[in-house]
Amino acid sequence: KAWIDKYQSRFEIIVIQNGEWLKNAYPVREPALTVESGSYESLATDDGFSSLSLALAKPGVHIRVADHQKVKRPLLLVQIQTEPSSWASVTNQVTLGEQSELKVAEIFLGEGRYLRTELSQLKLGDGAKLNWMRRQAEGGESFHFSETSVELASHSYLNWTQLTQGAHWHRSQIRVDIRGAQAEAHVQGL
């Protein structure tokens, strides 16, 4: 917790520990940003393992930015596993309205032997911009699976960077559905 606290002046912070959102730990101060408990009823997947994860998942968070709103400070999304020999499955959703903007830095942390599954759904409205940097930095005994699906409306922009280190086994996939003219997706990983 101490290392997270030092970022409070520069970031909005959301912490998900063992699949549970620590809602009261870091209240959201940014008026353009709405964060609430997630819902997985609208999520769908055609992958067998993802379907199993979804059936057992905790609802995570739903992050929203209204039309024509720019979130001034970046969002730091910390997903940490502190229970060894466990399975945490969580779903997260992000919805950006028309002409809205959000920057996200996400980090996965944990030590010991456990399985983490994370399913995310991102929806960008017309002209929305999302910059997302994800770092998976879990211990060498962990198992990590993540699936991210993105829908891009007309003129929307996604810049996605993923850095993966650690974990005994890791699988990450991102699917981008370009649904409108002149939408852009820049996806890179290492």
XYZ file of C-alpha atoms in Angstrom:
190
model
C 0.000 0.000 0.000
C 2.812 2.445 0.804
C 4.164 2.444 -2.740
C 0.669 3.095 -4.133
C 0.103 6.036 -1.775
C 3.008 7.985 -3.245
C 1.184 8.106 -6.608
C -2.035 9.641 -5.248
C -1.059 13.178 -6.208
C -0.473 12.208 -9.850
C -3.040 9.442 -10.529
C -6.582 8.403 -9.879
C -6.144 4.968 -8.277
C -8.228 1.798 -8.374
C -7.021 -1.305 -6.524
C -8.420 -4.780 -7.136
C -7.059 -7.283 -4.603
C -7.737 -11.012 -5.035
C -10.528 -10.132 -7.457
C -12.228 -7.653 -5.090
C -12.368 -3.895 -5.734
C -11.117 -2.004 -2.680
C -13.717 0.721 -3.218
C -13.049 2.772 -0.106
C -9.251 2.598 -0.188
C -8.797 5.242 -2.899
C -11.860 7.415 -3.618
C -12.058 8.788 -7.166
C -11.700 12.581 -7.168
C -11.848 13.295 -10.886
C -15.348 14.593 -11.809
C -15.093 13.340 -15.401
C -14.493 9.766 -14.200
C -17.178 7.433 -12.856
C -16.198 4.128 -11.263
C -18.740 1.617 -10.018
C -18.997 -2.094 -9.373
C -18.857 -3.962 -12.635
C -21.332 -6.318 -14.195
C -20.556 -9.295 -16.346
C -24.026 -9.881 -17.793
C -23.134 -7.969 -20.975
C -19.804 -9.711 -21.496
C -19.585 -12.565 -23.973
C -16.765 -14.731 -25.274
C -16.379 -17.580 -27.725
C -13.307 -19.030 -26.009
C -13.879 -22.055 -23.730
C -11.444 -21.035 -20.996
C -12.731 -17.457 -21.066
C -16.294 -18.737 -20.747
C -15.333 -20.744 -17.662
C -13.538 -17.744 -16.185
C -16.549 -15.548 -16.873
C -18.887 -18.007 -15.172
C -16.752 -17.893 -12.002
C -15.712 -14.237 -12.165
C -16.174 -11.438 -9.691
C -17.634 -8.292 -11.235
C -14.591 -6.000 -10.868
C -15.172 -2.380 -11.914
C -16.941 -0.433 -14.629
C -15.056 2.743 -15.512
C -16.982 5.396 -17.456
C -16.108 8.721 -19.019
C -19.080 10.741 -20.241
C -19.359 12.352 -23.675
C -16.965 15.256 -24.322
C -15.031 14.716 -21.073
C -11.261 14.505 -20.733
C -9.912 12.873 -17.575
C -7.060 15.147 -16.537
C -5.033 12.742 -14.386
C -4.157 9.232 -15.579
C -5.796 6.245 -13.925
C -3.563 3.732 -12.124
C -5.299 0.352 -12.046
C -3.516 -2.019 -9.647
C -4.500 -5.692 -9.694
C -2.763 -7.567 -6.920
C -2.946 -11.173 -5.778
C -2.072 -11.734 -2.115
C -3.645 -15.163 -1.543
C -1.388 -18.022 -2.654
C -2.885 -21.282 -3.928
C -6.021 -19.513 -5.123
C -7.855 -18.545 -8.292
C -9.032 -14.976 -8.795
C -11.170 -14.267 -11.830
C -12.353 -10.711 -12.443
C -14.167 -8.801 -15.179
C -13.619 -5.114 -15.872
C -15.368 -2.762 -18.258
C -14.382 0.639 -19.625
C -16.831 2.829 -21.542
C -15.692 6.076 -23.142
C -18.342 8.428 -24.487
C -18.085 10.491 -27.654
C -15.010 12.746 -27.867
C -13.807 11.631 -24.400
C -10.229 10.865 -23.343
C -8.607 8.596 -20.763
C -5.068 7.415 -19.961
C -4.608 4.182 -17.997
C -1.549 2.559 -16.426
C -2.386 -0.968 -15.256
C -0.136 -3.289 -13.292
C -0.593 -6.905 -12.207
C 1.345 -7.933 -9.094
C 1.544 -10.990 -6.855
C 3.818 -13.612 -5.348
C 3.383 -17.341 -4.893
C 1.511 -19.974 -6.858
C -1.959 -18.911 -8.016
C -4.107 -18.555 -11.113
C -5.440 -15.182 -12.182
C -7.897 -14.668 -15.020
C -8.922 -11.215 -16.123
C -11.513 -10.395 -18.771
C -11.872 -6.790 -19.921
C -14.293 -5.125 -22.282
C -13.466 -1.657 -23.622
C -15.941 0.427 -25.649
C -14.884 3.682 -27.268
C -17.526 6.075 -28.599
C -17.167 8.275 -31.673
C -13.910 10.243 -31.509
C -12.888 8.843 -28.097
C -9.194 8.395 -27.250
C -7.751 5.738 -24.946
C -4.076 5.269 -24.109
C -3.465 2.101 -22.065
C -0.179 0.771 -20.725
C -0.421 -2.675 -19.087
C 2.430 -4.301 -17.176
C 2.160 -7.891 -16.008
C 4.848 -8.220 -13.304
C 3.815 -11.202 -11.210
C 6.068 -13.710 -9.481
C 7.597 -16.696 -11.236
C 5.137 -19.263 -9.825
C 1.937 -17.530 -10.941
C -0.325 -18.419 -13.856
C -1.977 -15.533 -15.679
C -4.634 -15.420 -18.386
C -6.155 -12.234 -19.757
C -8.540 -11.494 -22.577
C -9.366 -7.963 -23.655
C -11.994 -7.085 -26.238
C -12.202 -3.579 -27.665
C -14.921 -1.936 -29.761
C -13.919 1.194 -31.665
C -16.556 3.570 -33.060
C -15.868 6.066 -35.849
C -12.807 8.289 -35.441
C -11.883 6.647 -32.121
C -8.273 5.959 -31.186
C -6.677 3.197 -29.123
C -3.007 3.059 -28.177
C -2.348 -0.205 -26.262
C 1.040 -1.284 -24.934
C 1.589 -4.453 -22.920
C 4.788 -5.484 -21.167
C 4.926 -9.014 -19.795
C 7.505 -10.292 -17.318
C 7.399 -12.941 -14.665
C 4.760 -15.651 -14.270
C 5.333 -19.343 -14.772
C 2.764 -19.289 -17.549
C 1.076 -16.299 -19.187
C -1.454 -15.960 -21.979
C -2.799 -12.613 -23.080
C -4.994 -11.829 -26.026
C -6.550 -8.648 -27.298
C -9.300 -8.453 -29.878
C -10.108 -5.159 -31.560
C -13.374 -4.700 -33.444
C -13.249 -1.601 -35.642
C -16.892 -0.630 -36.074
C -16.573 2.801 -37.651
C -14.748 4.732 -40.317
C -11.317 6.213 -39.556
C -10.919 4.428 -36.229
C -7.341 3.547 -35.255
C -5.826 0.834 -33.092
C -2.120 0.701 -32.250
C -1.322 -2.472 -30.305
C 2.169 -3.470 -29.226
C 3.643 -5.832 -26.699
C 6.849 -7.216 -25.347
